[in-house]
Amino acid sequence: MHTQSVAQLIAGLRERQFSSVEVTRTYLDRIAALDSQYNSFISVDETAAMAAAAQADARIAAGNAAALTGIPIAHKDIFCTDGLRTSCGSRMLDNFVPPYDGTVIQHFKAAGAVLLGKTNMDEFAMGSSNESSFYGPVRNPWDTRLVPGGSSGGSAAAVAALLAPAATGTDTGGSIRQPAAFCGITGLKPTYGRVSRLGMVAFASSLDQAGPMAHSAQDCALLLNAMAGHDPLDSTSSTTSTEDYCQNLGNSLAGLRIGLPREYFGEGLDSATGACIDSALKELEAQGATLVPVSLPHSALTIPTYYIIAPAEASTNLSRFDGVRYGYRCDKPVDLHDLYTRTRQEGFGDEVKRRILVGTYALSAGYYDAYYKKAQQIRRLIKQDFMDCFAQVDVIAGPTTPGPAFALGAKSNDPIAMYLEDVYTLAVNLAGLPGMSVPAGFVDGKPVGLQLIGRHFDEARLLNVAHRLQQATDWHLRRPESATLATGASSNASAKGSATGEQA
Ligand code: GLN
């Protein structure tokens, strides 16, 4: 059962081949038996999950199933869940139990999905390796000595290890696409504003966007159908109408123009990774697409621009964590100043503090024009580069990351090396565009992702291209060896994971 896609599970539930109680039990058992080697979940509420599964079965029996009724979905621990801890990977929110569901969670509940658990993540979604979590690093199911990518690393690892059929993630600068690439799954960051941010802990409000992570483009489309839509309670949510994201999946690629930005294939791209991307592109060409060389001339400025804007927004968003209203509070503060400073000193980890310092500096009166305002101007140029390309092509393609997953600990003491991981993903967020990562082969047994970037609100086309690629290739169907072990055989694998994973 755990090897089935979301689409197959939906069909199997409808045809009464199995019940949601059976499916949900299977995944809960796998999490209990296997997750010690990956650390992909932070919270699992078995009782609530089983109750939701029983309700789903009743709904199916009564003949009024919704789109995802009975399907267990794991959610990144950034989404507020009513009555279930939402930590955002931080000590600051370790004790935070929201009194409401975020809009994404509400949408999944309305679609009948079962909330399987909350997945591990980099603290406040800041990171590219899932090593900054208060709950410890997540390990890559393809090789537990490697990082799964971040910040949605728990969601990516859980799906890759078959501990959940699909999951949600969020992407501020690559956090859906990069872990999807590193874990060999499919992930979609929708257009900014396509999915509500209400009840999603804010990192950088002008960049944050939630999206689906699953094995296939088809499963991502099924999840996006539930997630997308206008939310009157989120002023940045778009009123552009949604569509059925499954309806174009089978369309032919004949006549499709795919732009290949020169800047995404040059120095810095691992050559074996580049070869995988080339062969995936050849497959798209064989299906009738035309490959067109294009240029994104301001690409070199995306990392510095992002690492001014994202920390600036983070520094203001995270000012709410003051020990007064909710979250962590230091022990016995002597006065108000001590309460603020010690709460924040003890509640936040190093990477979060680094971002708050950089962001506060960039926004300070004397430096605002030189840093923040300048970064906003360059952001505009970066967006214009994409608009110019989309006058010539329908989709832009390239690698998701410069290379495959790296070893735990390899970059954790070098923030700049870590930031370079995002070189191909950040610009998509700065421009507000939709982007996907699609499995495109392996380098020494490590998965590699093809990135597809679309025009604003052109998610259906991206999903179509990815689906057609997946009809012709089997990269998205490969599974890590550790995930195919029977649940009873987990103890060896788990010892291996802890022996190799803690050197960070
Ligand atoms: N790795 C990037 C960062 O650390 C992006 C994170 C994200 O998309 N949430 O900011």
XYZ file of C-alpha atoms and ligand atoms in Angstrom:
514
model
C 0.000 0.000 0.000
C 2.810 2.405 0.899
C 4.256 2.079 -2.610
C 1.154 3.527 -4.255
C 0.832 7.043 -5.604
C -1.775 9.467 -4.306
C -3.750 8.912 -7.524
C -3.693 5.123 -6.957
C -4.653 5.491 -3.300
C -7.636 7.668 -4.258
C -8.795 5.015 -6.737
C -8.203 2.155 -4.285
C -10.209 3.894 -1.556
C -13.088 4.618 -3.932
C -13.125 1.010 -5.124
C -12.986 -0.221 -1.498
C -9.762 -2.180 -2.125
C -8.659 -0.891 1.255
C -9.868 1.620 3.814
C -8.355 4.897 4.976
C -7.918 3.296 8.409
C -5.722 0.629 6.792
C -3.749 3.127 4.715
C -3.225 5.496 7.633
C -2.245 2.627 9.969
C 0.308 1.446 7.393
C 1.987 4.852 7.280
C 1.876 5.362 11.047
C 3.520 1.947 11.509
C 6.205 2.803 8.986
C 6.914 6.104 10.735
C 7.163 4.332 14.111
C 9.432 1.615 12.750
C 11.646 3.527 10.331
C 11.782 7.225 11.113
C 14.489 6.898 13.761
C 16.948 6.628 10.863
C 15.722 9.790 9.098
C 14.239 12.030 11.819
C 11.747 13.371 9.287
C 8.835 13.933 11.683
C 8.628 16.278 14.685
C 5.069 15.471 15.831
C 2.722 12.610 15.061
C -0.712 12.401 16.715
C -1.714 8.790 16.026
C -5.061 9.030 17.787
C -6.181 12.081 15.826
C -4.907 10.597 12.546
C -6.776 7.327 13.098
C -9.959 9.204 14.079
C -9.722 11.290 10.895
C -9.195 8.095 8.870
C -12.293 6.500 10.388
C -14.281 9.625 9.571
C -12.967 9.521 6.005
C -14.082 5.915 5.654
C -17.542 6.888 6.860
C -17.628 9.694 4.306
C -16.617 7.301 1.507
C -19.219 4.768 2.648
C -21.867 7.491 2.616
C -20.942 8.277 -0.990
C -19.834 11.865 -0.362
C -16.067 11.651 -0.619
C -14.174 14.827 -1.555
C -11.044 14.950 -3.733
C -8.547 13.646 -1.167
C -10.828 11.849 1.270
C -8.867 9.335 3.284
C -5.405 10.224 1.917
C -2.789 10.732 4.650
C -0.718 13.880 4.104
C 2.304 15.041 6.113
C 2.613 18.779 6.731
C 5.731 20.829 7.240
C 5.788 21.973 10.847
C 5.431 25.584 9.702
C 1.643 25.301 9.189
C -0.506 26.065 12.221
C -2.534 23.018 13.201
C -5.381 23.351 15.673
C -4.466 21.537 18.881
C -1.202 20.100 17.511
C 2.218 21.610 18.235
C 3.620 23.827 15.474
C 7.303 24.321 16.258
C 8.725 25.700 12.985
C 11.817 23.668 13.901
C 12.617 26.093 16.734
C 12.993 25.953 20.476
C 11.100 29.265 20.391
C 7.885 27.465 19.382
C 8.565 24.077 20.961
C 5.623 24.625 23.325
C 3.327 26.369 20.819
C -0.029 24.695 20.208
C -2.050 26.841 17.809
C -5.730 27.471 18.503
C -6.580 27.321 14.780
C -5.728 25.662 11.462
C -3.872 27.632 8.803
C -5.751 27.982 5.501
C -3.696 25.262 3.786
C -4.533 22.830 6.587
C -8.213 23.854 6.430
C -8.230 23.201 2.683
C -6.757 19.721 3.153
C -9.299 18.929 5.853
C -12.128 20.143 3.621
C -10.784 17.896 0.843
C -10.973 14.984 3.273
C -7.230 14.389 3.755
C -5.923 12.821 6.951
C -3.265 14.843 8.806
C -0.520 12.251 9.254
C 1.992 14.354 11.171
C 4.230 17.425 11.163
C 7.583 17.218 9.440
C 11.025 18.389 10.494
C 12.502 21.521 8.923
C 15.293 24.041 9.243
C 14.604 26.468 12.059
C 12.088 29.061 10.793
C 12.718 27.621 7.288
C 16.198 29.164 7.176
C 18.619 26.751 5.599
C 19.404 24.429 2.721
C 20.331 21.254 4.587
C 17.832 20.728 7.407
C 20.697 20.892 9.898
C 19.451 24.011 11.710
C 16.405 22.302 13.263
C 16.090 22.370 17.061
C 14.995 18.722 16.713
C 18.221 17.592 15.055
C 19.140 17.055 11.423
C 17.069 15.066 8.948
C 18.941 12.385 7.001
C 18.580 11.645 3.306
C 16.845 8.284 2.673
C 19.131 7.646 -0.329
C 22.148 7.697 1.983
C 21.786 8.647 5.629
C 25.227 10.291 5.642
C 23.835 12.961 3.314
C 21.588 15.933 4.002
C 18.053 15.823 2.548
C 18.213 19.511 1.587
C 16.206 22.183 3.290
C 14.290 23.768 4.606
C 11.456 21.326 3.796
C 13.856 18.407 4.323
C 11.544 16.462 6.628
C 8.735 16.517 4.065
C 11.094 15.469 1.256
C 12.659 12.651 3.288
C 9.269 11.409 4.524
C 7.939 11.128 0.967
C 11.166 9.601 -0.417
C 11.248 7.025 2.409
C 7.570 6.129 1.827
C 6.558 7.353 5.278
C 3.878 9.536 3.667
C 2.388 9.414 0.165
C 2.753 13.195 -0.173
C 3.540 16.257 1.901
C 3.404 20.022 1.980
C 6.436 22.283 2.014
C 7.184 25.974 1.805
C 9.635 27.724 -0.469
C 11.112 31.166 0.228
C 14.233 30.690 -1.858
C 14.203 27.033 -2.873
C 12.988 25.088 0.152
C 10.551 22.908 -1.784
C 12.618 22.461 -4.949
C 16.077 21.856 -3.453
C 15.054 19.103 -0.990
C 12.824 17.571 -3.692
C 15.911 17.395 -5.937
C 18.132 15.944 -3.199
C 15.564 13.284 -2.242
C 14.479 12.274 -5.753
C 10.892 13.515 -5.532
C 8.761 16.092 -7.345
C 8.069 19.484 -5.755
C 6.221 22.590 -6.892
C 6.549 26.146 -5.633
C 3.466 27.932 -6.933
C 3.266 31.550 -8.076
C 3.510 33.981 -5.159
C -0.048 34.513 -3.914
C -1.481 31.308 -5.412
C -1.654 29.577 -2.015
C -2.686 31.362 1.176
C 0.004 32.222 3.714
C -2.469 32.552 6.574
C -1.403 30.346 9.440
C 1.990 29.651 7.901
C 4.735 30.943 10.202
C 6.255 33.894 8.333
C 9.910 33.976 7.309
C 10.110 36.494 4.424
C 6.574 37.569 3.609
C 7.173 38.777 0.055
C 8.827 35.460 -0.906
C 7.165 32.683 1.159
C 4.906 30.286 -0.720
C 3.527 26.851 0.145
C 3.368 23.979 -2.296
C 3.067 20.207 -2.752
C 5.838 17.577 -2.548
C 5.116 14.089 -3.900
C 6.535 11.396 -6.151
C 4.956 12.576 -9.369
C 3.679 15.669 -11.132
C 0.237 14.097 -11.175
C 0.226 13.788 -7.380
C 1.474 17.371 -7.046
C -1.418 18.486 -9.259
C -3.901 16.643 -7.055
C -2.509 18.386 -3.964
C -2.342 21.801 -5.620
C -6.022 21.469 -6.517
C -6.722 21.367 -2.790
C -4.226 24.066 -1.772
C -4.677 26.830 -4.345
C -7.179 29.630 -4.182
C -7.930 33.124 -2.980
C -8.029 33.697 0.760
C -9.763 36.896 1.849
C -7.806 36.690 5.105
C -4.421 36.944 3.332
C -4.048 40.330 1.656
C -1.244 39.009 -0.587
C -3.325 36.079 -1.793
C -4.239 36.348 -5.479
C -7.761 36.642 -6.854
C -6.657 35.103 -10.175
C -8.954 32.141 -10.708
C -7.634 28.634 -10.161
C -8.019 25.772 -12.602
C -8.067 21.994 -12.437
C -4.316 21.368 -12.376
C -4.810 17.777 -13.580
C -6.629 18.702 -16.761
C -3.588 19.517 -18.947
C -1.353 16.686 -17.794
C -1.616 14.691 -20.999
C -1.154 17.604 -23.428
C 1.423 17.184 -26.168
C 4.669 19.146 -25.903
C 4.762 19.814 -29.647
C 5.598 23.456 -30.226
C 6.595 24.133 -26.614
C 9.553 26.507 -26.386
C 11.914 25.800 -23.490
C 14.476 28.475 -22.642
C 17.865 27.393 -21.321
C 19.511 30.295 -19.490
C 23.204 30.426 -20.302
C 23.892 31.455 -16.671
C 22.407 28.172 -15.335
C 24.734 25.903 -17.294
C 28.101 27.531 -16.735
C 30.784 27.511 -14.091
C 29.644 26.106 -10.761
C 27.432 23.354 -12.201
C 28.742 19.869 -11.423
C 29.404 18.198 -14.787
C 27.682 14.879 -13.974
C 24.623 16.807 -12.757
C 24.712 18.846 -15.952
C 24.764 15.624 -18.002
C 21.591 14.415 -16.242
C 19.875 17.719 -16.996
C 20.938 17.497 -20.640
C 19.462 14.029 -21.048
C 16.162 15.085 -19.453
C 16.045 18.047 -21.841
C 16.720 15.718 -24.801
C 13.705 13.689 -23.748
C 11.538 16.820 -23.784
C 12.974 17.687 -27.183
C 12.105 14.190 -28.444
C 8.521 14.924 -27.449
C 8.387 17.976 -29.684
C 9.697 20.796 -27.491
C 12.232 23.255 -28.908
C 15.241 24.209 -26.789
C 16.062 27.907 -27.048
C 19.200 29.532 -25.586
C 18.242 32.505 -23.406
C 19.963 34.730 -20.860
C 19.132 35.995 -17.367
C 21.819 38.682 -17.204
C 21.337 39.634 -13.547
C 21.697 36.055 -12.253
C 24.971 36.832 -10.481
C 23.110 39.313 -8.268
C 20.426 36.952 -6.988
C 22.298 35.606 -3.961
C 23.300 39.011 -2.550
C 19.848 40.438 -3.314
C 18.007 37.565 -1.647
C 20.316 37.600 1.359
C 19.436 41.257 2.001
C 15.675 41.033 1.382
C 14.979 37.698 3.095
C 16.866 38.546 6.341
C 15.355 42.062 6.369
C 11.830 40.650 6.260
C 12.770 37.888 8.686
C 14.113 40.380 11.209
C 10.782 42.196 11.319
C 8.668 39.016 11.255
C 10.647 37.419 14.063
C 10.423 40.480 16.313
C 7.090 39.076 17.525
C 8.890 36.322 19.439
C 9.506 38.280 22.596
C 8.563 35.852 25.363
C 5.401 37.812 26.157
C 2.535 36.458 24.099
C 3.413 32.899 23.147
C 6.321 30.560 22.592
C 9.450 30.202 24.682
C 9.996 32.435 27.727
C 13.282 32.485 29.642
C 13.275 31.408 33.249
C 12.808 34.091 35.947
C 13.488 37.300 33.989
C 14.684 40.107 36.279
C 13.100 42.855 34.176
C 11.504 43.445 30.775
C 14.821 43.913 28.984
C 16.154 40.697 30.454
C 12.936 38.918 29.380
C 13.367 40.030 25.753
C 17.072 39.428 25.403
C 17.381 36.141 27.245
C 14.231 34.707 25.637
C 15.606 35.468 22.173
C 19.149 34.424 23.041
C 17.972 31.045 24.359
C 15.030 30.498 21.997
C 16.720 31.103 18.614
C 19.521 29.076 17.024
C 22.645 30.460 15.348
C 21.399 30.730 11.754
C 18.235 32.549 12.834
C 20.294 34.979 14.922
C 22.632 35.567 11.978
C 19.652 36.476 9.763
C 18.129 38.784 12.387
C 21.455 40.600 12.767
C 21.962 40.988 9.006
C 18.346 42.028 8.462
C 18.292 44.556 11.278
C 21.517 46.083 9.978
C 20.212 46.289 6.403
C 17.039 48.037 7.573
C 18.707 50.474 9.982
C 18.232 54.167 9.177
C 21.769 54.817 7.972
C 21.987 51.776 5.718
C 18.454 51.330 4.387
C 19.100 53.080 1.074
C 22.430 51.372 0.497
C 21.183 47.849 1.175
C 17.447 47.257 1.369
C 16.361 49.848 -1.195
C 19.162 48.846 -3.559
C 18.215 45.180 -3.207
C 14.601 45.988 -4.074
C 15.766 47.819 -7.214
C 17.864 44.838 -8.284
C 14.949 42.527 -7.536
C 13.004 44.462 -10.143
C 15.775 43.899 -12.716
C 15.871 40.175 -11.933
C 12.133 39.942 -12.508
C 12.466 41.882 -15.766
C 15.069 39.359 -17.010
C 12.454 36.602 -16.655
C 9.749 38.699 -18.325
C 12.083 39.298 -21.278
C 12.742 35.549 -21.569
C 9.058 34.705 -21.390
C 8.499 36.921 -24.423
C 10.470 34.270 -26.346
C 9.798 30.989 -24.529
C 6.984 29.233 -22.620
C 9.046 27.574 -19.914
C 12.595 28.004 -18.587
C 14.596 24.926 -17.610
C 17.866 24.181 -15.879
C 19.289 22.370 -12.876
C 17.593 22.778 -9.484
C 20.917 22.688 -7.637
C 24.609 22.894 -8.594
C 25.136 19.241 -7.591
C 23.571 16.346 -5.695
C 23.106 16.134 -1.903
C 26.216 16.807 0.182
C 27.367 15.181 3.429
C 25.920 16.167 6.789
C 28.250 18.700 8.353
C 30.016 19.535 5.069
C 28.742 23.120 4.909
C 27.261 23.780 8.330
C 30.162 25.976 9.451
C 30.329 27.906 6.204
C 27.180 29.988 5.658
C 28.380 31.353 2.322
C 28.935 27.841 0.907
C 25.450 26.955 2.149
C 23.923 30.075 0.537
C 25.525 29.124 -2.816
C 23.323 26.016 -2.861
C 20.403 28.294 -3.738
C 21.998 29.883 -6.777
C 19.427 28.514 -9.268
C 16.320 28.690 -7.105
C 16.316 32.122 -5.408
C 15.539 34.240 -8.461
C 12.239 32.418 -8.965
C 11.038 33.659 -5.553
C 12.390 37.173 -6.130
C 10.328 37.268 -9.361
C 7.265 35.603 -7.770
C 7.208 32.874 -10.447
C 6.161 29.223 -10.170
C 8.980 26.668 -10.207
C 9.245 22.905 -10.007
C 11.891 20.315 -9.380
C 11.465 17.031 -11.225
C 13.645 13.904 -10.799
C 16.135 13.797 -13.673
C 18.581 11.011 -12.946
C 21.298 10.040 -10.493
C 24.930 10.897 -9.861
C 26.697 8.106 -7.941
C 23.322 6.913 -6.635
C 22.294 10.419 -5.554
C 19.179 11.979 -7.135
C 19.357 15.092 -9.291
C 16.509 17.499 -10.105
C 15.527 19.335 -13.282
C 14.090 22.761 -12.534
C 11.182 24.074 -14.615
C 10.181 27.732 -14.260
C 6.936 29.137 -15.648
C 5.119 32.394 -16.230
C 3.042 33.726 -13.358
C 0.086 31.394 -12.696
C 1.258 28.912 -15.341
C 1.421 25.987 -12.878
C -0.750 23.788 -15.132
C 1.806 24.013 -17.933
C 4.737 23.178 -15.626
C 2.847 20.157 -14.330
C 2.088 19.115 -17.919
C 5.771 19.252 -18.920
C 6.826 17.362 -15.800
C 4.109 14.752 -16.293
C 5.112 14.141 -19.897
C 8.718 13.703 -18.815
C 7.569 11.230 -16.169
C 5.532 9.279 -18.722
C 8.753 8.667 -20.656
C 11.246 8.158 -17.801
C 11.328 6.242 -14.536
C 13.550 8.430 -12.350
C 10.567 9.422 -10.208
C 9.701 5.735 -9.677
C 13.062 4.726 -8.185
C 13.041 4.215 -4.424
C 15.905 4.303 -1.935
C 16.874 0.885 -0.660
C 16.275 1.861 2.961
C 12.628 2.703 2.143
C 11.858 -0.670 0.634
C 12.893 -2.615 3.744
C 10.049 -4.284 5.568
C 9.151 -2.298 8.670
C 10.349 -5.111 10.928
C 13.884 -4.793 9.541
C 14.443 -1.256 10.706
C 16.766 -1.799 13.651
C 19.945 -2.358 11.599
C 19.267 0.554 9.337
C 18.535 2.749 12.307
C 21.870 1.904 13.946
C 23.578 2.790 10.670
C 21.808 6.127 10.530
C 22.873 7.243 13.961
C 26.439 6.020 13.505
C 26.930 8.088 10.378
C 24.663 11.036 10.773
C 25.751 12.875 13.880
C 29.162 14.191 12.865
C 27.618 17.586 12.125
N 17.914 28.146 1.637
C 17.263 29.413 1.575
C 17.444 30.144 2.876
O 18.085 29.644 3.716
C 15.815 29.250 1.250
C 15.016 28.788 2.396
C 13.564 28.642 2.054
O 13.193 28.578 0.887
N 12.737 28.624 3.087
O 16.948 31.210 3.078
